[in-house]
Coordinates of C-alpha atoms and ligand atoms in Angstrom, one line a residue:
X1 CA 0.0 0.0 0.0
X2 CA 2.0 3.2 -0.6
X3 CA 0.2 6.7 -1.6
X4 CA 3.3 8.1 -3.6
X5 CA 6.5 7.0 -4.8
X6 CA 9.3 8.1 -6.2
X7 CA 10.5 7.1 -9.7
X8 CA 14.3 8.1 -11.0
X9 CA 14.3 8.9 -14.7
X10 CA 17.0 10.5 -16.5
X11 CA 18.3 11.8 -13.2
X12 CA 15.1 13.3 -12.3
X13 CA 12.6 12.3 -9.8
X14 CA 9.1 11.8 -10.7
X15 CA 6.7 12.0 -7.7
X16 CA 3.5 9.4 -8.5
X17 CA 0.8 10.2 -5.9
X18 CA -2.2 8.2 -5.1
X19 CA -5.6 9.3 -3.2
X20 CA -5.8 8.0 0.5
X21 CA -10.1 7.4 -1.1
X22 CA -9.0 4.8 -3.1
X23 CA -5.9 4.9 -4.5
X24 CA -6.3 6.3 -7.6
X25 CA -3.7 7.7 -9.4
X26 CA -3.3 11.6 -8.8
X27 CA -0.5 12.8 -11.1
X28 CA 3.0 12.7 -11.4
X29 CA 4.9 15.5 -10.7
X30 CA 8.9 16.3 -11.7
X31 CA 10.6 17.0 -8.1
X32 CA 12.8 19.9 -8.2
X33 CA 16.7 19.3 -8.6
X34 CA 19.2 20.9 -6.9
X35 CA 20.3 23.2 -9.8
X36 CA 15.9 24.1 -9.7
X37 CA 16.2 24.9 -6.2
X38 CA 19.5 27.3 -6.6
X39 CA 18.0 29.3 -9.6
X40 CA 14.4 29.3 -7.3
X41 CA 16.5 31.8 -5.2
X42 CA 18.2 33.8 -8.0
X43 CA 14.6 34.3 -9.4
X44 CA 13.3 34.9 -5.8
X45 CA 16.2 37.9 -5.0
X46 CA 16.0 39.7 -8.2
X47 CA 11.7 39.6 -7.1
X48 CA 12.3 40.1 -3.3
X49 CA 14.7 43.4 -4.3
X50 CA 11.7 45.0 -5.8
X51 CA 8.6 43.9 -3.5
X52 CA 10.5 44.9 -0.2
X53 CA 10.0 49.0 -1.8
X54 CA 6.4 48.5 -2.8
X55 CA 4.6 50.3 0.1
X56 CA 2.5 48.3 2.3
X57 CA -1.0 49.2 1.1
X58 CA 0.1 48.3 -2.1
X59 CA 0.9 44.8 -0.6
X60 CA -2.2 44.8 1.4
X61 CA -4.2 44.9 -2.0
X62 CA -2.3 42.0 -3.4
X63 CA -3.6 40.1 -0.3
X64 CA -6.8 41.5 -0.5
X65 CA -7.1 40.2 -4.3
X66 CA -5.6 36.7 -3.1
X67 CA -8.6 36.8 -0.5
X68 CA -11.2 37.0 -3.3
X69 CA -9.3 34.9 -5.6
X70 CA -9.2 31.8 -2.6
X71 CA -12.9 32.7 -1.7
X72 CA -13.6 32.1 -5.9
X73 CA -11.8 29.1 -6.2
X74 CA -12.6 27.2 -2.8
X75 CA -14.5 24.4 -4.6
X76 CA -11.1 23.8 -6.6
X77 CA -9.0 24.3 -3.5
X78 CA -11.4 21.3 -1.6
X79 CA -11.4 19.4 -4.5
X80 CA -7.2 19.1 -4.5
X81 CA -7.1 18.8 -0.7
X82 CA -9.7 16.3 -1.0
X83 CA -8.1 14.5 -4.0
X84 CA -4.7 14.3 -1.6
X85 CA -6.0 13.4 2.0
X86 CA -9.4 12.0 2.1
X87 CA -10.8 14.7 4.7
X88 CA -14.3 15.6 4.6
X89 CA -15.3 18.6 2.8
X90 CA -16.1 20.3 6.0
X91 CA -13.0 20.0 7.2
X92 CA -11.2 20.6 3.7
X93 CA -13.3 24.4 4.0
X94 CA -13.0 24.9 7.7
X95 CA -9.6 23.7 8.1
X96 CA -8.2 24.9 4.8
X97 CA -10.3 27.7 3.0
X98 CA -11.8 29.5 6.1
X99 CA -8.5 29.6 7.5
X100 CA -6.4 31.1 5.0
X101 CA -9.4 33.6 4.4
X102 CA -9.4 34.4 7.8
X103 CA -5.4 34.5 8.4
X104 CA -5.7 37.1 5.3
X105 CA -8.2 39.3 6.7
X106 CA -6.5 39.6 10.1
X107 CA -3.1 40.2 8.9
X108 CA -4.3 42.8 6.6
X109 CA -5.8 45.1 8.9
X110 CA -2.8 44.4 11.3
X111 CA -0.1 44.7 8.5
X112 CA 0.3 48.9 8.9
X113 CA 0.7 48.9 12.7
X114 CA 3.0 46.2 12.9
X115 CA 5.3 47.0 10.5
X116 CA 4.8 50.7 11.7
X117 CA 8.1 52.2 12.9
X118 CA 8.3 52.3 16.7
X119 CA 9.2 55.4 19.0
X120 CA 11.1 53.9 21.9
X121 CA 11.1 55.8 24.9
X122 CA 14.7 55.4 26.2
X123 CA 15.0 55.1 30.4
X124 CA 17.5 56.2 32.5
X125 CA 20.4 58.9 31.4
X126 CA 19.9 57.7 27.9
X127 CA 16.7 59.2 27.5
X128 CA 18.3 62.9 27.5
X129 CA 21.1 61.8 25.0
X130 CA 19.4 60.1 22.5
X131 CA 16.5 58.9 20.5
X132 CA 15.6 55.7 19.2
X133 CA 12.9 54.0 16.5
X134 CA 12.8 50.2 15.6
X135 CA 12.0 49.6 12.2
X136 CA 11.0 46.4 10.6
X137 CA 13.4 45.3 8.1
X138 CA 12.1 42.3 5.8
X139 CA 14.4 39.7 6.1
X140 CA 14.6 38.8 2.2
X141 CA 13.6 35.3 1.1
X142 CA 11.9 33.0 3.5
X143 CA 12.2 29.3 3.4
X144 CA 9.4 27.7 4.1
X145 CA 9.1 23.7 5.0
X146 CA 5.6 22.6 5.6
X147 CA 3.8 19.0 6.4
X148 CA 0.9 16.7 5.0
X149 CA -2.0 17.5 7.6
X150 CA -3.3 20.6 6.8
X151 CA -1.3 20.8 3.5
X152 CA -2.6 24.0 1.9
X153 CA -3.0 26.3 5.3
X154 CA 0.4 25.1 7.1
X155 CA 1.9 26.1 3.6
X156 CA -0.2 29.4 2.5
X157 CA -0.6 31.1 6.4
X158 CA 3.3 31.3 6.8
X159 CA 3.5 32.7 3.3
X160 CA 0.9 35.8 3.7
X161 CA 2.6 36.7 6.9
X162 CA 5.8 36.8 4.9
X163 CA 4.6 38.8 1.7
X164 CA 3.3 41.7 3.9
X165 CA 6.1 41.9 5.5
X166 CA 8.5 42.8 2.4
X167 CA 9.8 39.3 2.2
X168 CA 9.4 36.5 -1.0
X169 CA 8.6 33.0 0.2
X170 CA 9.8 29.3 -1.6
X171 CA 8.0 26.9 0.0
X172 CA 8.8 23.0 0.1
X173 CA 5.6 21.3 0.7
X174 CA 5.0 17.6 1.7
X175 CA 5.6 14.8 -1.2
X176 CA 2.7 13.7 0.2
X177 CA 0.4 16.3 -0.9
X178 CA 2.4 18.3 -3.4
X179 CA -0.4 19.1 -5.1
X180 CA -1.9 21.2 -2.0
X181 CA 1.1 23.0 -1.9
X182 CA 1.2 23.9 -5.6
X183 CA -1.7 25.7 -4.9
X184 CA -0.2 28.0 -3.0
X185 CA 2.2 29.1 -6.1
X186 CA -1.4 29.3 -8.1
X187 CA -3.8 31.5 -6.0
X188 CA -1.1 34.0 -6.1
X189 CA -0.7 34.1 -9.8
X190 CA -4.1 33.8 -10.4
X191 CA -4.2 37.4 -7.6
X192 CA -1.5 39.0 -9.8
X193 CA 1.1 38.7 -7.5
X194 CA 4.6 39.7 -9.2
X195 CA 6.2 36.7 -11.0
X196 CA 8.4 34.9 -8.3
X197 CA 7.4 36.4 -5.1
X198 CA 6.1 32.6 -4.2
X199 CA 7.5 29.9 -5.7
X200 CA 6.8 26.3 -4.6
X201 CA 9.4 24.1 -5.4
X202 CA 8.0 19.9 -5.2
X203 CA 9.9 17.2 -4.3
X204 CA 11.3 15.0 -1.1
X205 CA 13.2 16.0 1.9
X206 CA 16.1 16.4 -0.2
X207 CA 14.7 19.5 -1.6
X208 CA 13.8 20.5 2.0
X209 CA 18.0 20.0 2.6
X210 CA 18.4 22.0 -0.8
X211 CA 16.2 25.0 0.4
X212 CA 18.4 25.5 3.7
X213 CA 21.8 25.2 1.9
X214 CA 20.7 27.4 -0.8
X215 CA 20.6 30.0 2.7
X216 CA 17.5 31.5 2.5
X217 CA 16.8 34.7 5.4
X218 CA 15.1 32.6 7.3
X219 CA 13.6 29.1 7.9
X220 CA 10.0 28.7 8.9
X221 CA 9.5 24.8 9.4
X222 CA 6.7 23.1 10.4
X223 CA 6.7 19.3 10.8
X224 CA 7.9 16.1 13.0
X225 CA 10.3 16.2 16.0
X226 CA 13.0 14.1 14.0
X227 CA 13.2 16.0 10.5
X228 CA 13.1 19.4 13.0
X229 CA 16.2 18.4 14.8
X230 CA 18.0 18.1 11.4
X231 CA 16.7 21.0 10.3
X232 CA 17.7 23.1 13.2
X233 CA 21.6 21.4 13.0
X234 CA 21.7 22.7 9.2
X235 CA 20.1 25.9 10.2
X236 CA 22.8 26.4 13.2
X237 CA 25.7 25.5 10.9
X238 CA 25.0 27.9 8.4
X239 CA 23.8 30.7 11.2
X240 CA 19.9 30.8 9.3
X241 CA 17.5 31.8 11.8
X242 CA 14.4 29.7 12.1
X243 CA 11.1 28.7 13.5
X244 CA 10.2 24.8 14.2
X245 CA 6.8 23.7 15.1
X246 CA 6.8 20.2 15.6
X247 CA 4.7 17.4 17.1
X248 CA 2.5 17.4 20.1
X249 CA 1.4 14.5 22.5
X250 CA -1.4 16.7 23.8
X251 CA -3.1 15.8 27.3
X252 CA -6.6 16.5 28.8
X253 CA -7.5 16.5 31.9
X254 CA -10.9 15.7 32.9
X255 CA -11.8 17.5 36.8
X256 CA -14.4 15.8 39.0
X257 CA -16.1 18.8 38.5
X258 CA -16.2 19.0 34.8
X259 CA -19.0 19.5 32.9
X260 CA -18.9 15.4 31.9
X261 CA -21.4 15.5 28.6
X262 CA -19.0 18.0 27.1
X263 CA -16.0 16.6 28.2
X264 CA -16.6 14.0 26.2
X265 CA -18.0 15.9 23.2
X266 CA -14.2 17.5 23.4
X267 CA -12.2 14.5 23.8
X268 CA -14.0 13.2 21.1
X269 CA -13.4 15.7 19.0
X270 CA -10.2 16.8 19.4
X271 CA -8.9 13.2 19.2
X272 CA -10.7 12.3 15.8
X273 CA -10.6 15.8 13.8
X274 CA -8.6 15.9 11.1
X275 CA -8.9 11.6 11.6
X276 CA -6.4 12.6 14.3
X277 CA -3.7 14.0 12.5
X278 CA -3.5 17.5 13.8
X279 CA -0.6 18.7 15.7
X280 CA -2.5 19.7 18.8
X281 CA -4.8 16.6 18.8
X282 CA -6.0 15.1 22.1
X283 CA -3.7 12.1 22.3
X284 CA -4.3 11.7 26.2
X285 CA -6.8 11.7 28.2
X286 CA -6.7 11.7 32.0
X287 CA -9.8 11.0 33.4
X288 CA -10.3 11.3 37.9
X289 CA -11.8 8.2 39.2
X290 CA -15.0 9.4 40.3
X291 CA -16.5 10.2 37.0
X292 CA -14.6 7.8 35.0
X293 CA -17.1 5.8 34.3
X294 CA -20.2 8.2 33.1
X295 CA -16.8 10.0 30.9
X296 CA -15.9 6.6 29.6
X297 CA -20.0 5.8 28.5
X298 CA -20.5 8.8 27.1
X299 CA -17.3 9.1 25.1
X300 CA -17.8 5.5 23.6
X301 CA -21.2 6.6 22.6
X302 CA -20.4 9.4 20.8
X303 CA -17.4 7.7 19.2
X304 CA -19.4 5.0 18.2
X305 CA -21.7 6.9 16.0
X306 CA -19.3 8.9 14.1
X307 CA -20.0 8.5 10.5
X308 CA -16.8 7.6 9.1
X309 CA -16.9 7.8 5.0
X310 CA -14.9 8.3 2.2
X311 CA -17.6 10.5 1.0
X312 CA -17.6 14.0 0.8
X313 CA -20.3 14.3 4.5
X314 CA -18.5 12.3 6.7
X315 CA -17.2 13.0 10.4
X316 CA -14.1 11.2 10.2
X317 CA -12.2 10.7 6.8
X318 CA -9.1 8.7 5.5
X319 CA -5.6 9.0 7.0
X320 CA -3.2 10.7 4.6
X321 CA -0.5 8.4 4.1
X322 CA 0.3 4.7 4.3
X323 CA 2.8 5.4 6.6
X324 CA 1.1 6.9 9.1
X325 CA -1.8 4.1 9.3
X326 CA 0.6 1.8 9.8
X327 CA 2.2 3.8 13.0
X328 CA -1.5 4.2 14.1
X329 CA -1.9 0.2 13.9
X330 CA 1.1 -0.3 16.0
X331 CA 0.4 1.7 19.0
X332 CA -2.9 0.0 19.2
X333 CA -1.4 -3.5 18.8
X334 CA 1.1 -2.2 21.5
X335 CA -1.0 -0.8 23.9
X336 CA -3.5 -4.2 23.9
X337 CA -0.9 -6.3 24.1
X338 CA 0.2 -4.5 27.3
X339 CA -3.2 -4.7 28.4
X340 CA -5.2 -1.7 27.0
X341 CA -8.9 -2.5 26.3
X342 CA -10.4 -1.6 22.8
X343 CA -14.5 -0.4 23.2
X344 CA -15.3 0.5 19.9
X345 CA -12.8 0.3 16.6
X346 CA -9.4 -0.9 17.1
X347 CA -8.5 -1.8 13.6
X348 CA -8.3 -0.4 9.6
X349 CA -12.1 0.4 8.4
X350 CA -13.2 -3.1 6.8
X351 CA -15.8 -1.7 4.7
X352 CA -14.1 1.0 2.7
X353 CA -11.2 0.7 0.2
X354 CA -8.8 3.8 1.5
X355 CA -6.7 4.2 4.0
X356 CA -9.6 4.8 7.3
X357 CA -8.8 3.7 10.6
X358 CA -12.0 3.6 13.1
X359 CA -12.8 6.0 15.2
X360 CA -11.2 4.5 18.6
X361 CA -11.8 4.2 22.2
X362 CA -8.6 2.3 23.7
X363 CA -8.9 2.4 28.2
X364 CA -6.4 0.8 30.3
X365 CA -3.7 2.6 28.6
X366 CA -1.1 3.3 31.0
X367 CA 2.8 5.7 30.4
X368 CA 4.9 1.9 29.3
X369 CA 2.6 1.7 26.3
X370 CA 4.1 4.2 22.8
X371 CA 0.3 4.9 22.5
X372 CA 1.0 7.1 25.9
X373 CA 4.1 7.7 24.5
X374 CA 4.9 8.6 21.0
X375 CA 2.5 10.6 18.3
X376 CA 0.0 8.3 17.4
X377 CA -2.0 10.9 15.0
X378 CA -4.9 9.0 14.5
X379 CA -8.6 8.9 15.8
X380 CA -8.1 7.2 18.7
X381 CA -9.8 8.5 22.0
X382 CA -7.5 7.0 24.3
X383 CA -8.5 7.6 27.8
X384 CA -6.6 6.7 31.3
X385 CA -8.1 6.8 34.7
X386 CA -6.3 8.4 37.4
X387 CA -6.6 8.8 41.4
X388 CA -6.9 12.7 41.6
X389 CA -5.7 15.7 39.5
X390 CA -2.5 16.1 41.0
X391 CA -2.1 12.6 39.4
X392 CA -3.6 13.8 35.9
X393 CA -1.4 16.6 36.0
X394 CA 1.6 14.9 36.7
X395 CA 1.6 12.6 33.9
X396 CA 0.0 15.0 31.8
X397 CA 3.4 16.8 31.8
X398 CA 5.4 13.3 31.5
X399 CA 5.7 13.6 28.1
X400 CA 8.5 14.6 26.1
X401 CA 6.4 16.9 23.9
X402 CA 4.9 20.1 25.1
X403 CA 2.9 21.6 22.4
X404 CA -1.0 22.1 23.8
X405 CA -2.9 20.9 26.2
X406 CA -6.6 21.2 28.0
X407 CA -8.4 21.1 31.1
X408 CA -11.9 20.5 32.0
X409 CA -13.4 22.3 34.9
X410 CA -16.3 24.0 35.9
X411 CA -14.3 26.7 38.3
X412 CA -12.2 29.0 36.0
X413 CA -9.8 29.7 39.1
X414 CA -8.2 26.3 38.7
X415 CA -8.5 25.7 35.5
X416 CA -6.5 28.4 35.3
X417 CA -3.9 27.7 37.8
X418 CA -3.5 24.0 36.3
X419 CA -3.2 25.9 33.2
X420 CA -0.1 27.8 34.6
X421 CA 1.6 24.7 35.6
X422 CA 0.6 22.5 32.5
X423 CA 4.3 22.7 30.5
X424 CA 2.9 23.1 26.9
X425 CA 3.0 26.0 24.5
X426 CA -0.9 27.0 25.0
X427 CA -3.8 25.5 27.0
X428 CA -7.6 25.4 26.7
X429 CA -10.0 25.4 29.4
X430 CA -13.1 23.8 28.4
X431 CA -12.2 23.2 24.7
X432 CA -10.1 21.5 22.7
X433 CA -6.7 22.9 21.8
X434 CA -7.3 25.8 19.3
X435 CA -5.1 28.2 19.2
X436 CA -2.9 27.7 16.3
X437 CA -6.5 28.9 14.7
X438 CA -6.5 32.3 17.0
X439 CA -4.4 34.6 14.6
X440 CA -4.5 37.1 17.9
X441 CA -2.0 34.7 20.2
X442 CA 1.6 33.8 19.4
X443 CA 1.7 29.7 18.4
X444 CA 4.8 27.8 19.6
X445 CA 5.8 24.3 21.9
X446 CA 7.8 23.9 24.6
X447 CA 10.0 20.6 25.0
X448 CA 10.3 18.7 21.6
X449 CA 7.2 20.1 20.4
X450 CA 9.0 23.7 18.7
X451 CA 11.0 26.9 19.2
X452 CA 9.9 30.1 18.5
X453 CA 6.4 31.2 17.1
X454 CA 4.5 31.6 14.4
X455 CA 0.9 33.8 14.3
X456 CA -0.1 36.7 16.0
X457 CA 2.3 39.5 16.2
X458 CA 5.6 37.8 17.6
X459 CA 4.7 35.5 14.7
X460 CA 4.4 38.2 11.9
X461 CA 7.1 40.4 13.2
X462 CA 9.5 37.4 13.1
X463 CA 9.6 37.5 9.2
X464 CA 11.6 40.6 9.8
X465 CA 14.5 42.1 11.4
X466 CA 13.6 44.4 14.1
X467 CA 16.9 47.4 13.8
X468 CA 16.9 49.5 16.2
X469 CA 18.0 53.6 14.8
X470 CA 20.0 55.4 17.4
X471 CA 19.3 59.2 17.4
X472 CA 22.1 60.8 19.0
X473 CA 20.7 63.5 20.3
X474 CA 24.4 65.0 21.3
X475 CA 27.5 63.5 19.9
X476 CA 28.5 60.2 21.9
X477 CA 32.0 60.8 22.2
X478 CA 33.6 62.0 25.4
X479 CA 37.2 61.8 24.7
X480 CA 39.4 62.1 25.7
X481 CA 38.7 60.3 29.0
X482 CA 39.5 62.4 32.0
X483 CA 39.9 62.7 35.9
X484 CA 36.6 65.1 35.9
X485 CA 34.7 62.4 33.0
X486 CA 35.4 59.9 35.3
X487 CA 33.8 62.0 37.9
X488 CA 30.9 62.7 36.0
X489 CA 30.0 59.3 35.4
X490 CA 30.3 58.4 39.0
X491 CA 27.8 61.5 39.8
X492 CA 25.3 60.6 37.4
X493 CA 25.4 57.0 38.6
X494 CA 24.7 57.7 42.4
X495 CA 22.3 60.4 41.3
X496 CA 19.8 58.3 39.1
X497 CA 20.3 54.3 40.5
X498 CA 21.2 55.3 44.4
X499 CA 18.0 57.2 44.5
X500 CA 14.6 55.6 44.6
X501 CA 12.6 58.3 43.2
X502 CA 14.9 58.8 40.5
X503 CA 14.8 55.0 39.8
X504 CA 11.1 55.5 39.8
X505 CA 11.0 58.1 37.5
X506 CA 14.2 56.7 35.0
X507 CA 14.2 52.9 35.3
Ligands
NDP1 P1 8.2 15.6 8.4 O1 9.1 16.2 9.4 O2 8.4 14.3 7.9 O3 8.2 16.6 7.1 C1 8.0 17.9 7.2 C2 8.6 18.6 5.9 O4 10.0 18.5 6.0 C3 8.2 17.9 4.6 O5 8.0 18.9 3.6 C4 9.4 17.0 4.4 O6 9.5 16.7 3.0 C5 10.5 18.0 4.8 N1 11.8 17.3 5.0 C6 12.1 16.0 5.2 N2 13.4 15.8 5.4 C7 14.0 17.1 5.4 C8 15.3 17.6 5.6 N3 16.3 16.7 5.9 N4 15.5 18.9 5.5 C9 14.5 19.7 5.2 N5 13.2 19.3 5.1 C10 13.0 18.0 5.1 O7 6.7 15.8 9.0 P2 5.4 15.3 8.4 O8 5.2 15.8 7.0 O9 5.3 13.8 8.6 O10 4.3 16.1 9.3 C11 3.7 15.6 10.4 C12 4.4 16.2 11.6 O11 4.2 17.6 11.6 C13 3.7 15.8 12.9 O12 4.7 15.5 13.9 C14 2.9 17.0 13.4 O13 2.6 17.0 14.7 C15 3.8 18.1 12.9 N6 3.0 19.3 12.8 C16 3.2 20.3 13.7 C17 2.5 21.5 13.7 C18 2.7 22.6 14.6 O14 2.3 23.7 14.3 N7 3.4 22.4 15.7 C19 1.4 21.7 12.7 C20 1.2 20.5 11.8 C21 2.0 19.4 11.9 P3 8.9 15.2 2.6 O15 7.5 15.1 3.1 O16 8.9 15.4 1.1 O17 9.8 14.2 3.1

């Protein structure tokens, strides 16, 4: 069973995908050599050079034509993302289309006040010396590495953030779903974008290597712990800066005093969107004893009546890649063996064709098992009963990964202070993990699961090089050094950090 492969032909690679539906063939694609990927970034400069002087409204309008053109061709968009991943069409427009629409619109209105030079107000005895602005330089060209589960917002999001900020973006999408990612390259031509400004360049991870040798501005990768690592060593040899969000193992604690009905609603949910494979999926699932049981019923029942379909209404689609079913299959097969109980699924969907595994509920699981363990990114509820919270939140934070993570409580207080001591990049009280989709909040892991952000303003104002402008407001030099300079300094140093109120009013 594969979904793509890789055929050598006259030195070139030929990437022959197949649907997750059914198999069918999709198209085969040339993958980009390494001479492609060096004259990508001559092409990309020569654009960049010009783009980073057009003014920013004139940007904005590029992004607001890109807006209309995704909004127009969203049927096409779903169909590709379809084609390449089996999701249901409300996920393919959700997930996809109304995300990119919605990254678009935000950034837009944003775009002028964060790229907006910045008046510093200097403390201390600098403030009567000199001023200061920080402008935002764009970087240049922006290398973008993106993965197979939300293969046309993971690729496009990074790339408007980039653009209105000055910079041109080559992206490397997936060989899994290259055909998501060329879509990127198309909306853009189709809003009139000027030629080269976004290239997509297709082909395996040695086109990902190519990109970072080729030393882009910057690196923005998203993708698994293992190819991150790599990444991040290539980056630090050739002194790139980058971003890395990576994989997730995401807990949830359930409180005593949850709200159980939706509890369960969310676990269900954010274990089987996507059929699992989203970065911040619930992959855990700490349950307190006392309401274990009703949790564990109600859960089962919802899971159990989840339409899974490789038609276009479905709750839960196909999984996108071989691969990955096969990783799904062998955490369940590890976690029974080791005494986990299935309720409902457990194994590959008998009755369709594709690549579906069923919606799961595995209990019994315990921290020995790689279903508690490692990324499973599949839709499996997989649940745990534990003594008390403290327990829940102590093996909620055994994990090597630290990307999100919720909690379910009817009092805010504690949700909030488990919240604080939760080690993940974001939280959510009462929902499932959601705020890669808030554009307003910075998106980054802690542990193996990232470093640095993408999103909100950190996010967007890491696509360019903050520079601070000194404005001398006398001339700095005091030579030549003296008894009475020496003097000076020691005055002005007693008078403003030996004194409260002057602290107060300088620090
Ligand atoms: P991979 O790490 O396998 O691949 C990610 C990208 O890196 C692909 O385009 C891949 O190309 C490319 N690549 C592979 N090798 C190299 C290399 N040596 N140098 C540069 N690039 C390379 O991840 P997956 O595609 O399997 O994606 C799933 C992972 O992504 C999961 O762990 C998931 O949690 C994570 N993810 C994290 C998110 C976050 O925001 N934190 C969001 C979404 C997903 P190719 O595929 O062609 O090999």
């Amino acid at each position: 069973m594969a979904i793509f492969t890789i055929k050598n032909t006259d030195n070139k690679k030929i990437l022959c995908t197949q649907s997750p539906k059914n198999f069918a063939p999709l198209n085969e694609i040339e993958c980009a050599t390494k001479e492609d990927v060096a004259n990508a970034f001559i092409r990309a400069r020569e654009a960049q050079s010009e783009w980073k002087h057009v003014p920013i409204q004139k940007r904005i309008e590029l992004l607001e034509r890109l807006a209309t053109i995704i909004s127009q061709q969203k049927e096409r968009i779903i169909d590709v993302v379809i084609s390449e991943t089996g999701k249901p069409k409300q996920e393919a427009l959700s997930m996809e289309v109304y995300s990119a629409l919605d990254s678009i619109v935000f950034y837009c209105k944003r775009a002028k006040k964060w790229l907006a030079d910045e008046s510093i107000k200097l403390h201390g005895p600098m403030r009567f010396l000199k001023k200061c602005k920080v402008i935002y330089k764009p970087r240049g060209i922006i290398g973008i590495i993106t993965p197979w589960n939300g293969p046309f917002i993971l690729s496009i999001n990074p790339v408007i953030q980039c653009l209105l900020s000055g910079n041109a973006a080559i992206v490397k999408p997936s060989e899994v779903t290259p055909l998501s990612g060329q879509l990127v390259e198309e909306m853009f031509v189709l809003a009139g974008a000027p030629k080269n400004l976004v290239q997509v360049l297709i082909g395996d991870g040695e086109v990902g290597e190519a990109l970072i040798t080729n030393k882009p501005d910057k690196i923005s990768f998203t993708g698994s712990v293992a190819t991150g690592r790599k990444v991040a060593e290539q980056c630090g040899r050739l002194l790139i800066p980058f971003s890395l969000e990576l994989g997730g193992k995401d807990a949830m604690v359930v409180c005593e005093d949850s709200n159980i009905k939706e509890a369960a609603q969310g676990a269900v949910m954010g274990s089987c969107m996507n059929a699992g494979q989203y970065c911040c999926g619930t992959e855990r699932i700490y349950v307190t004893e006392s309401i274990y049981d009703e949790f564990v019923e109600e859960a089962t029942n919802i899971t159990a009546s989840l339409n899974q379909s490789d038609q276009d209404i479905a709750d839960v689609g196909a999984t996108f890649w071989d691969k990955q079913l096969d990783i799904i299959d062998d955490h369940v097969k590890d976690a029974v063996a080791k005494g986990a109980k299935i309720l409902v699924g457990g194994s590959k969907n008998p009755s369709l064709k594709g690549l579906y595994y069923l919606p799961t509920v595995i209990v019994d699981v315990d921290h020995s098992m790689k279903i508690m363990q490692e990324e499973t990114f599949g839709p499996i509820v997989c649940i745990m009963k534990v003594k008390d919270e403290e327990e829940a939140m102590r093996l909620a934070n055994d994990s090597k990964y630290g990307l999100n993570g919720n909690i379910w409580t009817q009092n805010l207080n504690k949700g909030l202070a488990m919240a604080r001591s939760l080690d993940t990049g974001a939280c959510s009280i009462n929902d499932m993990a959601m705020s890669y989709g808030l554009n307003e909040v910075p998106f980054g892991g802690l542990k193996e699961s990232g470093l640095g952000f993408v999103n909100g303003k950190e996010g967007f104002r890491s696509y360019c090089h903050a520079m601070p402008v000194v404005i001398g407001k006398k001339p700095s030099s005091i030579y030549p050094y003296t008894q009475k300079s020496y003097h000076q300094l020691e005055q002005a140093i007693k008078l403003f950090f030996d004194n409260k109120l002057f602290r107060k009013l300088f620090g």
